[in-house]
Short mmCIF file of C-alpha atoms and ligand atoms in Angstrom, two decimals:
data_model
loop_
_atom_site.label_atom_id
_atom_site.label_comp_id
_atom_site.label_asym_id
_atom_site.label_seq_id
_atom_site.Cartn_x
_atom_site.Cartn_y
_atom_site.Cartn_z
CA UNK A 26 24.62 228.07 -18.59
CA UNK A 27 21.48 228.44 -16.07
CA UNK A 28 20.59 225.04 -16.51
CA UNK A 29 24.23 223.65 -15.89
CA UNK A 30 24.66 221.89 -12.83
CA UNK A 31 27.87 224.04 -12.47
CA UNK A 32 25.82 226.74 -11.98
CA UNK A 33 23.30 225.65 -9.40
CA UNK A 34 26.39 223.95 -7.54
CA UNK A 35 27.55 228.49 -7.28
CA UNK A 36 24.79 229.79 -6.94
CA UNK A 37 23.75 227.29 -4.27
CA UNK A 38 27.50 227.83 -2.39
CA UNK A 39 26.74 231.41 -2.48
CA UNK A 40 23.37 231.33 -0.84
CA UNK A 41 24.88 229.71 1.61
CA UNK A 42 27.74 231.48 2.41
CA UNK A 43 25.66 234.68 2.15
CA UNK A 44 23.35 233.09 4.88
CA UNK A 45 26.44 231.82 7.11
CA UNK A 46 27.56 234.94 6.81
CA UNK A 47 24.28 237.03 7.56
CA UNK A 48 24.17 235.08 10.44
CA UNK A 49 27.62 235.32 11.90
CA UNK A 50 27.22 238.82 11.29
CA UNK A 51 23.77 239.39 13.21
CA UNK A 52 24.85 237.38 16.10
CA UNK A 53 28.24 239.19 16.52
CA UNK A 54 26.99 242.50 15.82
CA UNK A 55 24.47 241.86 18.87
CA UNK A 56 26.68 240.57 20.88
CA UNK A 57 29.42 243.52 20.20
CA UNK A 58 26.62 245.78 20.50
CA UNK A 59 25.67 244.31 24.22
CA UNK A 60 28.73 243.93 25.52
CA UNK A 61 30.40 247.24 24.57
CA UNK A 62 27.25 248.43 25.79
CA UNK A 63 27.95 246.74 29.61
CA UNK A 64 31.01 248.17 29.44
CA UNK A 65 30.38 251.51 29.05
CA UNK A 66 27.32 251.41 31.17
CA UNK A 67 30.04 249.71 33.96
CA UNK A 68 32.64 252.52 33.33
CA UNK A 69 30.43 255.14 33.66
CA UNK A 70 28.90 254.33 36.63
CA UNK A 71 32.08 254.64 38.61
CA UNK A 72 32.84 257.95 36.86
CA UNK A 73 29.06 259.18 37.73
CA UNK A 74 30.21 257.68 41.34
CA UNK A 75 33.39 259.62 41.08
CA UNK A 76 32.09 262.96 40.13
CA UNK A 77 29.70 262.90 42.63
CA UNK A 78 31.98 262.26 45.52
CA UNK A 79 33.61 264.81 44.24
CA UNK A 80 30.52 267.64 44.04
CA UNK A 81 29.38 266.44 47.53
CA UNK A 82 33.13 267.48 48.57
CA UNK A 83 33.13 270.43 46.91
CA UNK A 84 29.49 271.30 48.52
CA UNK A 85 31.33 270.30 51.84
CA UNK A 86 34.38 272.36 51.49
CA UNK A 87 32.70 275.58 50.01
CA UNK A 88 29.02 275.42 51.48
CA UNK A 89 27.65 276.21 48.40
CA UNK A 90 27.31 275.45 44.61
CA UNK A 91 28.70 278.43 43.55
CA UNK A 92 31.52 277.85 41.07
CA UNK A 93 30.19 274.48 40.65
CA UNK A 94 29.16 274.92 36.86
CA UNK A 95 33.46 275.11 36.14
CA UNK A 96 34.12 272.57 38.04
CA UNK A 97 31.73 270.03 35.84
CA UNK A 98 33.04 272.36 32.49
CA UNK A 99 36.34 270.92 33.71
CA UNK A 100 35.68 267.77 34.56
CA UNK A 101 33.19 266.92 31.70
CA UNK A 102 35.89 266.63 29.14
CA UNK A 103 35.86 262.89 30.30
CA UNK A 104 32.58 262.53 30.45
CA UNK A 105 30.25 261.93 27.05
CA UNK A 106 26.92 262.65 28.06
CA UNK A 107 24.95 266.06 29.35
CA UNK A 108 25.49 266.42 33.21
CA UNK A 109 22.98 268.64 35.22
CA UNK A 110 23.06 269.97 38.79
CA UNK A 111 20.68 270.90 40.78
CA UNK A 112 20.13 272.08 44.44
CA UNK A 113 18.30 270.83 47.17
CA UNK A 114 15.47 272.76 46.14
CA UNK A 115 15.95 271.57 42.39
CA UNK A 116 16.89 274.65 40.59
CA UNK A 117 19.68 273.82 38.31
CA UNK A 118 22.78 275.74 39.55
CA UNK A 119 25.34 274.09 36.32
CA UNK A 120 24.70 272.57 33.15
CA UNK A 121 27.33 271.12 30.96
CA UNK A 122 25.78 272.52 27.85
CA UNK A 123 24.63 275.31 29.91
CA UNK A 124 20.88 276.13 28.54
CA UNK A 125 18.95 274.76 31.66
CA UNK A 126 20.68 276.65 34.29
CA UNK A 127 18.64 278.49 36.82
CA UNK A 128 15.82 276.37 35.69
CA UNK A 129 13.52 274.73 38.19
CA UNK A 130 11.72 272.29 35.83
CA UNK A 131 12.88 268.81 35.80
CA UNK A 132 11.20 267.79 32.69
CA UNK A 133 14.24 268.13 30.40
CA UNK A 134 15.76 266.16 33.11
CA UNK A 135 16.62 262.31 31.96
CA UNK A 136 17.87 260.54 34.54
CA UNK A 137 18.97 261.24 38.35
CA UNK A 138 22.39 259.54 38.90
CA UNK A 139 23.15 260.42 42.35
CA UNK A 140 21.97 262.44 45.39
CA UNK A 141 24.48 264.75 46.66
CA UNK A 142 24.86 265.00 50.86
CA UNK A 143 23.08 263.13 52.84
CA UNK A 144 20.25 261.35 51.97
CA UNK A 145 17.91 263.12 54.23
CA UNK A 146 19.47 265.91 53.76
CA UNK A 147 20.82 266.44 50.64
CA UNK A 148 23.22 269.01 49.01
CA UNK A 149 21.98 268.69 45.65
CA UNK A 150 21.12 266.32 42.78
CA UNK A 151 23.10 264.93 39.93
CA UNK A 152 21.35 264.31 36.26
CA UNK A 153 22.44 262.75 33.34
CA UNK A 154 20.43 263.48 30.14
CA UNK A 155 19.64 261.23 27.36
CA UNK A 156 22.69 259.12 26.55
CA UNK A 157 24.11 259.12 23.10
CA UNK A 158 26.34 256.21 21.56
CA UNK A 159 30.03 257.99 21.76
CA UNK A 160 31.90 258.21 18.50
CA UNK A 161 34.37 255.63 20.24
CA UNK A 162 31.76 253.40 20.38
CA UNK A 163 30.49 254.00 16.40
CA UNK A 164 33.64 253.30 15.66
CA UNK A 165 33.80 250.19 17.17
CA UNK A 166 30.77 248.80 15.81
CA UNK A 167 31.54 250.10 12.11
CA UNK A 168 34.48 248.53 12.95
CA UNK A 169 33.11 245.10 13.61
CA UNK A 170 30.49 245.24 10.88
CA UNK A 171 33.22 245.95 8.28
CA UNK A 172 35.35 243.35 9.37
CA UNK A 173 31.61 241.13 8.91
CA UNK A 174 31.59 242.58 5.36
CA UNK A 175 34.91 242.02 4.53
CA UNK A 176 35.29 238.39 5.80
CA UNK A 177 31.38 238.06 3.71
CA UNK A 178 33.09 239.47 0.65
CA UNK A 179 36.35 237.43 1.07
CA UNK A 180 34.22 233.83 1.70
CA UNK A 181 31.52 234.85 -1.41
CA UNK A 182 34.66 234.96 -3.70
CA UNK A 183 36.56 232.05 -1.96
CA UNK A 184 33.17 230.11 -2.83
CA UNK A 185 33.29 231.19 -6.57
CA UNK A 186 36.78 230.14 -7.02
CA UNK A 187 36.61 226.80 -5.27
CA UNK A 188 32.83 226.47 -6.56
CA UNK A 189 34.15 226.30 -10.16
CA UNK A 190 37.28 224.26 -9.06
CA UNK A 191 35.56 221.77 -7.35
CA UNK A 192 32.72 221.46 -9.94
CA UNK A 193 35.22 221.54 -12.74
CA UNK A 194 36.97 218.45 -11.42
CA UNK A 195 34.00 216.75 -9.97
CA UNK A 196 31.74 217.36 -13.59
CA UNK A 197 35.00 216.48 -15.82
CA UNK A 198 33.36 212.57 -15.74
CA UNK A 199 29.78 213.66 -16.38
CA UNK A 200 31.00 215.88 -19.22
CA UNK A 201 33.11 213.10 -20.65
CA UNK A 202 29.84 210.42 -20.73
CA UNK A 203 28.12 213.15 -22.46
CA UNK A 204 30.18 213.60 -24.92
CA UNK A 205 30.77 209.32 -25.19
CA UNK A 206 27.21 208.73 -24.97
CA UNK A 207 26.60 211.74 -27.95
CA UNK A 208 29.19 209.95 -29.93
CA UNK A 209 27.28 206.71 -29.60
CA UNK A 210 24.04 208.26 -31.02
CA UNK A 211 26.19 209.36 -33.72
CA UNK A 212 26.84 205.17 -34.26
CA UNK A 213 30.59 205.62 -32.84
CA UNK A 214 30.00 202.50 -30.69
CA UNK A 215 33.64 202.37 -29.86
CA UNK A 216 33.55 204.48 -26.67
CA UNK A 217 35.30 204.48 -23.06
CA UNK A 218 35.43 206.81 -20.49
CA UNK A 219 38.38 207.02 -17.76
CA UNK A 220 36.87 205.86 -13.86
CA UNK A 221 38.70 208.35 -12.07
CA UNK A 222 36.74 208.04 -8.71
CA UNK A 223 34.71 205.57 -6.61
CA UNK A 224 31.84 207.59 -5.59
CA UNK A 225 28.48 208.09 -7.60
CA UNK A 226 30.28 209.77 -10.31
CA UNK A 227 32.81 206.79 -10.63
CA UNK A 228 30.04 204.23 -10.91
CA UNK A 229 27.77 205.71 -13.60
CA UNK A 230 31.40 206.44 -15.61
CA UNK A 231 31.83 202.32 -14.94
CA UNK A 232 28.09 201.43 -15.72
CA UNK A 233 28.36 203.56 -19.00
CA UNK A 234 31.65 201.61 -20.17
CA UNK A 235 29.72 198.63 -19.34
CA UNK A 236 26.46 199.99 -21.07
CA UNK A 237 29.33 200.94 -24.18
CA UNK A 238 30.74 197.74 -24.42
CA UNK A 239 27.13 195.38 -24.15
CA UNK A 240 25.84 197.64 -27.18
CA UNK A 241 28.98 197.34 -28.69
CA UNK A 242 28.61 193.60 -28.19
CA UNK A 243 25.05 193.60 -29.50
CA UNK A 244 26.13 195.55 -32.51
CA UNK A 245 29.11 192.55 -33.15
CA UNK A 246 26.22 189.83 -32.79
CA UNK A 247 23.68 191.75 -34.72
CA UNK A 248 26.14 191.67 -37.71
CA UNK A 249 27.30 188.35 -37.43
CA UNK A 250 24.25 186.98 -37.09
CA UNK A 251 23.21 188.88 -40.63
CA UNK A 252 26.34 187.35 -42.07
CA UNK A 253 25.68 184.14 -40.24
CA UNK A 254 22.38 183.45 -41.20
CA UNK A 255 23.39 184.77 -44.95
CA UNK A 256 25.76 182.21 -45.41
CA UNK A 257 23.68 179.47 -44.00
CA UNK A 258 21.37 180.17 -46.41
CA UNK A 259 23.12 180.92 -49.37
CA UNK A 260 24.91 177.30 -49.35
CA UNK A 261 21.22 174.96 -50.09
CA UNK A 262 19.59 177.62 -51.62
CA UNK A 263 22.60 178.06 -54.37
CA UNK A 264 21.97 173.91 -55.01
CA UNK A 265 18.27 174.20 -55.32
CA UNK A 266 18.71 177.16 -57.59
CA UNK A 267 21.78 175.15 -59.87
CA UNK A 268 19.44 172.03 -59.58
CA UNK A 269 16.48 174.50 -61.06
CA UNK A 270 18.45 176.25 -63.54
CA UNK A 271 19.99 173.09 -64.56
CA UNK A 272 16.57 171.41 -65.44
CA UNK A 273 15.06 174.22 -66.96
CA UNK A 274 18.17 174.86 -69.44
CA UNK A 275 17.76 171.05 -70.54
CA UNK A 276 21.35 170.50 -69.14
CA UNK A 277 19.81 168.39 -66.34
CA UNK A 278 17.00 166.01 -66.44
CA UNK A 279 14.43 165.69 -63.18
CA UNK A 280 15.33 162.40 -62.15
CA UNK A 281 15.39 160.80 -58.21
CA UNK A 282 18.59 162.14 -57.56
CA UNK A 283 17.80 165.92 -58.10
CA UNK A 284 14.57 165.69 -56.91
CA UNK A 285 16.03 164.00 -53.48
CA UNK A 286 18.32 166.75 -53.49
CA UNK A 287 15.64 169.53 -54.18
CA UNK A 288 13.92 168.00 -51.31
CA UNK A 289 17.01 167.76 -48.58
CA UNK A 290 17.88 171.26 -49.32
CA UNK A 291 14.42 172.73 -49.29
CA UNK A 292 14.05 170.74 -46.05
CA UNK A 293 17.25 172.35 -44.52
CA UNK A 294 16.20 175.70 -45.31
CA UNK A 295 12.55 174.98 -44.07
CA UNK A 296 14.58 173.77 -41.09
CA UNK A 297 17.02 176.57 -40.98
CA UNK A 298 14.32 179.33 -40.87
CA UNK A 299 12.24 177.42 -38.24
CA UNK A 300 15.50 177.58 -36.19
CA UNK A 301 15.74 181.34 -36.56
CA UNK A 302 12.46 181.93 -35.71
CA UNK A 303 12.87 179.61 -32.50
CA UNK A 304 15.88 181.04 -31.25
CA UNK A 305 14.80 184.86 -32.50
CA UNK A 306 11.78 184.46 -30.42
CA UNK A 307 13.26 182.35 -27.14
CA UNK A 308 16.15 185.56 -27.66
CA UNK A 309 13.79 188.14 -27.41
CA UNK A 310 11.59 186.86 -24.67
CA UNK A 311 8.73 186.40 -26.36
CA UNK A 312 8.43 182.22 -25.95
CA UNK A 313 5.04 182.21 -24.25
CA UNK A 314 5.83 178.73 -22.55
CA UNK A 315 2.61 177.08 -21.84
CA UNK A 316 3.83 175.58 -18.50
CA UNK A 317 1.54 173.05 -17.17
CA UNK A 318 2.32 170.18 -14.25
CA UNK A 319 3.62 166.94 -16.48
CA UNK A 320 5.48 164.04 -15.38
CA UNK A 321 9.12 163.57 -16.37
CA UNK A 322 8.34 160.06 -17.69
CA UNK A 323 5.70 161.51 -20.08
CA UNK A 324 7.96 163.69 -21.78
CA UNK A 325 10.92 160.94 -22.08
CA UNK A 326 8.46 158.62 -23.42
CA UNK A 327 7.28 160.91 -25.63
CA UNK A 328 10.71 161.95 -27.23
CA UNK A 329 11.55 158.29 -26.95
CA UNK A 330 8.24 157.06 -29.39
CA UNK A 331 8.55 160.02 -31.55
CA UNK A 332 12.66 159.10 -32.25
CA UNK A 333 12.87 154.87 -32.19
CA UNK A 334 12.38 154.59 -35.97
CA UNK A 335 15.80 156.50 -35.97
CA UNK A 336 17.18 154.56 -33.18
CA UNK A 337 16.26 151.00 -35.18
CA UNK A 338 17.27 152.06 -38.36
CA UNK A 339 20.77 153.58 -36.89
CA UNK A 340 20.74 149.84 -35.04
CA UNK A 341 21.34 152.48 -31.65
CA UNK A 342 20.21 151.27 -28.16
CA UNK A 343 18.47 154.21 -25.92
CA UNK A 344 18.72 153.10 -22.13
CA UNK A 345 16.14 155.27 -20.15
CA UNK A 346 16.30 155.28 -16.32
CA UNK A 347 13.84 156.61 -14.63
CA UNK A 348 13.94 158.08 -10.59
CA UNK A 349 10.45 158.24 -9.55
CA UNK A 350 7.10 159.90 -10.26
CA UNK A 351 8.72 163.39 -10.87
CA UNK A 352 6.30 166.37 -11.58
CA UNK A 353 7.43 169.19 -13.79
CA UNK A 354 6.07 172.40 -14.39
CA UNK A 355 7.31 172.82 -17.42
CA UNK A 356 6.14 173.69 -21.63
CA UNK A 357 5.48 169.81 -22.53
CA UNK A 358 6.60 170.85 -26.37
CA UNK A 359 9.19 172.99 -25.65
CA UNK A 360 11.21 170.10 -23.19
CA UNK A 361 9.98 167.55 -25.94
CA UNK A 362 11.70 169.97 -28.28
CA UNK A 363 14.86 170.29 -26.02
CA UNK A 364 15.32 166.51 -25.42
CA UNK A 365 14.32 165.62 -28.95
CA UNK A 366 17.29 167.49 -30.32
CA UNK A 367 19.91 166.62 -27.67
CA UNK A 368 19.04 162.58 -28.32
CA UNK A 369 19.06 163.47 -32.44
CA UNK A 370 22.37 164.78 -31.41
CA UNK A 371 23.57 161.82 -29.39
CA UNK A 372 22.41 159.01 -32.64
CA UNK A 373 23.80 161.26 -35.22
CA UNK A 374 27.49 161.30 -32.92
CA UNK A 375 26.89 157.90 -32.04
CA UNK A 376 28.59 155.04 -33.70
CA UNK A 377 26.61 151.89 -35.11
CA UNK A 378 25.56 149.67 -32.79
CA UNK A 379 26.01 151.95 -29.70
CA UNK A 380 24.35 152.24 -26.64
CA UNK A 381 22.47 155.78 -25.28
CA UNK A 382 22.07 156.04 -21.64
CA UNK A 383 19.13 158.87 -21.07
CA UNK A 384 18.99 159.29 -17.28
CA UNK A 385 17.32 161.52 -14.57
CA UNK A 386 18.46 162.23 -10.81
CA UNK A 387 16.81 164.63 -8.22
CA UNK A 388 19.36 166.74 -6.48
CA UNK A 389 18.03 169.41 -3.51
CA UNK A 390 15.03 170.88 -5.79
CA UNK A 391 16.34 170.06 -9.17
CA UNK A 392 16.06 167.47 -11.50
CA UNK A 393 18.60 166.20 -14.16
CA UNK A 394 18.37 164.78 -16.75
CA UNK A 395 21.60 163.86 -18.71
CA UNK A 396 22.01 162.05 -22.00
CA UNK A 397 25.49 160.38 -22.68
CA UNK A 398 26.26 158.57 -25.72
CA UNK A 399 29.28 156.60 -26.91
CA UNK A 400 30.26 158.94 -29.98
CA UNK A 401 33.47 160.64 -30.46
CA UNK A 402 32.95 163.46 -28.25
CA UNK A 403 33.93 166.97 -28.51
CA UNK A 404 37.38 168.32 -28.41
CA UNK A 405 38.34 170.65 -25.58
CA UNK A 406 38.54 173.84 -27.67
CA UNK A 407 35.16 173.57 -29.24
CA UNK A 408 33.36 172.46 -25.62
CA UNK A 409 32.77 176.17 -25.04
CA UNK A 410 31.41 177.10 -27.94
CA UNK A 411 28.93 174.12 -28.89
CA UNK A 412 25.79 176.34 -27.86
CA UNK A 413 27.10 179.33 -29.80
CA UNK A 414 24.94 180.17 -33.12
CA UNK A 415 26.12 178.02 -36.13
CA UNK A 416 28.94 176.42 -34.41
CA UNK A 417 29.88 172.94 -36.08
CA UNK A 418 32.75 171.05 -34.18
CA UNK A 419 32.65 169.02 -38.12
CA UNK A 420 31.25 171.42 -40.45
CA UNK A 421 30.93 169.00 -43.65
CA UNK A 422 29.84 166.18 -41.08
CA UNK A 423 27.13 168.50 -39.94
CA UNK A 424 26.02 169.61 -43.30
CA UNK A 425 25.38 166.30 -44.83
CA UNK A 426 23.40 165.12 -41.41
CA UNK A 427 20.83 168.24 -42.23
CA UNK A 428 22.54 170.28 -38.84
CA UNK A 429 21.83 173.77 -38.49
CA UNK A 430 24.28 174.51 -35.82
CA UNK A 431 21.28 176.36 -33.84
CA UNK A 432 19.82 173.33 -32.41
CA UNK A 433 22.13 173.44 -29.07
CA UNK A 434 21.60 177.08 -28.94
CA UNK A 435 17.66 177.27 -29.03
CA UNK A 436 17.91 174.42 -26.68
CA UNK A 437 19.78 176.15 -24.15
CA UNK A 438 17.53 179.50 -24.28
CA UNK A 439 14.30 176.66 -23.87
CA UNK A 440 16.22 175.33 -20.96
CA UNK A 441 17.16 178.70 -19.38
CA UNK A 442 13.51 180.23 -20.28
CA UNK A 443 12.34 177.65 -17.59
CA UNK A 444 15.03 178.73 -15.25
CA UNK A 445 17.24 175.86 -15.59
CA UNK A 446 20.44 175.17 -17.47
CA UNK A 447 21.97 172.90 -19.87
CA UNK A 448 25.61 171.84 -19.59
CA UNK A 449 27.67 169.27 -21.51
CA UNK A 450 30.66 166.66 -19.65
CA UNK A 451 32.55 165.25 -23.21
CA UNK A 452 36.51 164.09 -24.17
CA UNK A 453 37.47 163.34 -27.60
CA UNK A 454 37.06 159.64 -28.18
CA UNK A 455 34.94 159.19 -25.06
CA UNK A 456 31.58 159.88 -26.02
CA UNK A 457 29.21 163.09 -24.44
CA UNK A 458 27.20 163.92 -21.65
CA UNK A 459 24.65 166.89 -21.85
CA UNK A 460 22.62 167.58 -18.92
CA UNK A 461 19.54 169.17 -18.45
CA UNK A 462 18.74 170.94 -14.73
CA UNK A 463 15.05 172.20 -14.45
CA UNK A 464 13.30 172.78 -11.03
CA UNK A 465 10.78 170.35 -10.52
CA UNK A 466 7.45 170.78 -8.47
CA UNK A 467 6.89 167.39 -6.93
CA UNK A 468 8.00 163.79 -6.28
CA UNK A 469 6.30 160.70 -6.41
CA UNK A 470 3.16 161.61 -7.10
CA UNK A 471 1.70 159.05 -8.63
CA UNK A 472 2.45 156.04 -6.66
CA UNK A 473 4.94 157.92 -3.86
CA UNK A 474 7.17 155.31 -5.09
CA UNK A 475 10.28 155.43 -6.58
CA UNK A 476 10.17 153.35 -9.55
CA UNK A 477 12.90 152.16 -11.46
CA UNK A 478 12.35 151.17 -14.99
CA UNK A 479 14.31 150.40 -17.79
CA UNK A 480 13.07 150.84 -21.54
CA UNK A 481 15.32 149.28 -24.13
CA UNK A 482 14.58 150.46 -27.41
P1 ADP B 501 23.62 170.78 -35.37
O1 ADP B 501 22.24 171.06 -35.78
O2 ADP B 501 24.62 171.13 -36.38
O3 ADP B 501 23.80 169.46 -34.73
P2 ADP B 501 23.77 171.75 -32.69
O4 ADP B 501 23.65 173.13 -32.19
O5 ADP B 501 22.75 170.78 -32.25
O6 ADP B 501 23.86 171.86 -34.24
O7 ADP B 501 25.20 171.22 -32.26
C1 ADP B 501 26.33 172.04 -32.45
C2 ADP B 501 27.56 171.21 -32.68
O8 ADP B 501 27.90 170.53 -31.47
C3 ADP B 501 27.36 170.13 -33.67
O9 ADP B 501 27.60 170.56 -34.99
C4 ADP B 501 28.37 169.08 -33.24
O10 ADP B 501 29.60 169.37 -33.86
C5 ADP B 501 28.47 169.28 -31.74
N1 ADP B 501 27.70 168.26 -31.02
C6 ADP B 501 26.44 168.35 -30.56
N2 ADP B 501 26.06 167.22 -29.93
C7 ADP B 501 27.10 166.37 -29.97
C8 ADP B 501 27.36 165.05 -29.51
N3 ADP B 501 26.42 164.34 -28.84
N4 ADP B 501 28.57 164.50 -29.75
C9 ADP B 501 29.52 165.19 -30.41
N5 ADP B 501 29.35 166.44 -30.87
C10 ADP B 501 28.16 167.04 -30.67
#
């Protein structure tokens, strides 16, 4: 409970109530204190005024003081505080509480109020002695401070209530992702929690669905991919272990035929975990491009050297235009890798005798490089999904060319590890375009001339 946030939220409330409080109390209780104070100080001052017009008439009309003591018994009903007279000479001649009288010393004496007579010749002298707070005035101030302590006790428990209120409703969403995110560690991936607000509370409750649903994502692809890469491998390894089996029982003898077909499977699986390692490791972040200045051209005719056996023995054409000296800063093997596998794509899509046009053009700071072929292009439905894992617009077509439906995948995460992108243009019966956008670091450097040049292979 101490370390709930509900808690601190009351405890903090409290503390400051208490100290609003404290404060409005101290102020008003000095103020109260002051002011009543002035007042009475005010209203006795014309009493004292009063009363001693009214001895210095009664001195006047009798001569003496005699009989003065019941006057002030009389009169001192209104009056709170000890009053003391004294003649000229300074003998006391009444005393409201009547101990001092007929004494000379002055000592006991608090304060003179008021000369009686004339000032040069006075009649007698008027004391006050120390002044007490009346009982009207204690009860007053009690009055005020319990009205302070009642108003303190009032807002202490008005802050509990609301406290718990307010932190009920306000915690209700942090409780909630609690519980969701507890459920989660459990492996209950399925979670959502209501967005009830759009303050700070609101977005976490948002970020956590979010968080939910990417490791509920994660948790889909993780699987698939297990059942993906299963079934990939289950199809040439099941031949190579019939062809096996089949040649060891005698039913089967090793001729060219099962040896060529021991060879193409064992070659797609070779391929098929090379793939997975690729794309595993361009995934995860760990590529470790070596990035070094190239040219453009390099690369192309590179990928072109490494690929025109194919392109003669399909009886394919590859057009390459080039736009100028362009310098990359770029993995040489990985782009290699990336272009070798979209041209593969192109011959393999590509009907006899047709023509590949591999070309490159520099937009702001970008290069691309698109290759379009004259195949039979990809139907509308599949367009989105041709860089998804294991996708196969023909699956039997792709099979028997040695596909492993991860080559436009690991070529996109190449691409996108050097902060470009790879994006395809295609329409059933119209061929394909898939273009390649990577920053480049310089033009024309070799000869600061565009050059155009055409290489028919
Ligand atoms: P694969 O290794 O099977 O070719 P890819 O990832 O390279 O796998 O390609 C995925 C799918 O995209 C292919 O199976 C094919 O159906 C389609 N595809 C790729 N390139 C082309 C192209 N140039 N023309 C038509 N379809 C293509």
């Amino acid at each position: 409970m101490i370390y709930s946030i509900r808690w601190k939220l009351l405890v903090g409330f409290i503390l400051i109530v208490v100290v609003a409080i404290g404060t409005v109390a101290f102020v008003a209780n000095r103020s109260a204190t002051g002011e009543f104070d002035r007042y009475i100080t005010q209203d006795q001052a014309l009493k004292y005024q009063r009363l001693s017009l009214m001895l210095s008439s009664y001195y006047e009309q009798t001569g003496s003081w005699e009989g003065a003591q019941e006057l002030i018994d009389r009169i001192s009903k209104t009056y709170q505080n000890r009053i003391v007279l004294t003649s000229d000479e300074g003998s006391v001649v009444a005393d409201t509480a009547g101990d001092l009288m007929g004494n000379s010393s002055q000592a006991a004496l608090n304060l003179k109020i008021a000369t009686l007579g004339e000032a040069d010749n006075p009649s007698g002298f008027l004391y006050l002695k120390d002044r007490k707070r009346s009982e009207l005035e204690k009860i007053f101030l009690s009055s005020v401070n319990n009205s302070i302590t009642f108003a303190a006790i009032i807002s202490v428990l008005a802050a509990i209530f609301l406290t718990l209120i307010y932190s009920r409703r306000t915690l209700k969403p942090i409780k909630d992702i609690t519980s969701a995110a507890e459920r989660i560690e459990h492996g209950n991936l399925d979670q959502e929690v209501d967005v009830r607000s759009r303050d700070e509370v609101g977005k976490l409750a948002s970020a956590f669905n979010s968080m939910a649903e990417e490791l509920k994502k994660q948790e889909r692809l993780r699987k698939n991919m297990v059942s993906d890469v299963a079934h990939e491998l289950r199809s040439p390894l099941t031949k190579i272990h019939g062809y096996l089996k089949a040649i060891k029982e005698g039913t089967m003898e090793t001729n060219e035929k099962a040896i060529n077909s021991l060879y193409r499977n064992s070659r797609l699986l070779k391929r098929l975990v090379d793939d997975l390692h690729d794309l595993t490791m361009a995934e995860a972040g760990r590529l470790n491009l070596d990035k070094q200045p190239i040219l453009l051209d390099d690369i192309v005719s590179r990928v072109v050297e490494s690929i025109n056996l194919r392109l003669e023995e399909e009886n394919i054409e590859l057009n390459t235009e080039s736009n100028g000296e362009i310098l990359l800063n770029v993995d040489p093997d990985r782009i290699h890798q990336v272009l070798l596998n979209l041209l593969e794509n192109a011959i393999v899509h590509s009907p006899e005798g047709g023509t590949i046009q591999l070309d490159t053009e520099l937009t702001d700071n970008q290069v691309e490089i698109s290759i379009s072929d004259e195949g039979e292009g990809i139907p509308k439905e599949d367009l989105p999904h041709v860089f998804d894992r294991f996708y196969r617009v023909d699956r039997s077509r792709s099979r028997t060319t040695g596909g492993t439906g991860l080559g436009l995948t690991i070529s996109k995460e190449l691409v996108e590890a050097h902060e470009g992108k790879v994006e395809v243009r295609s329409e059933k019966g119209e061929g394909s375009t898939f273009t390649v956008t990577l920053p480049y670091k310089e033009k024309g450097v070799a000869d600061n001339l565009p050059r155009n040049r055409e290489n028919s292979s």
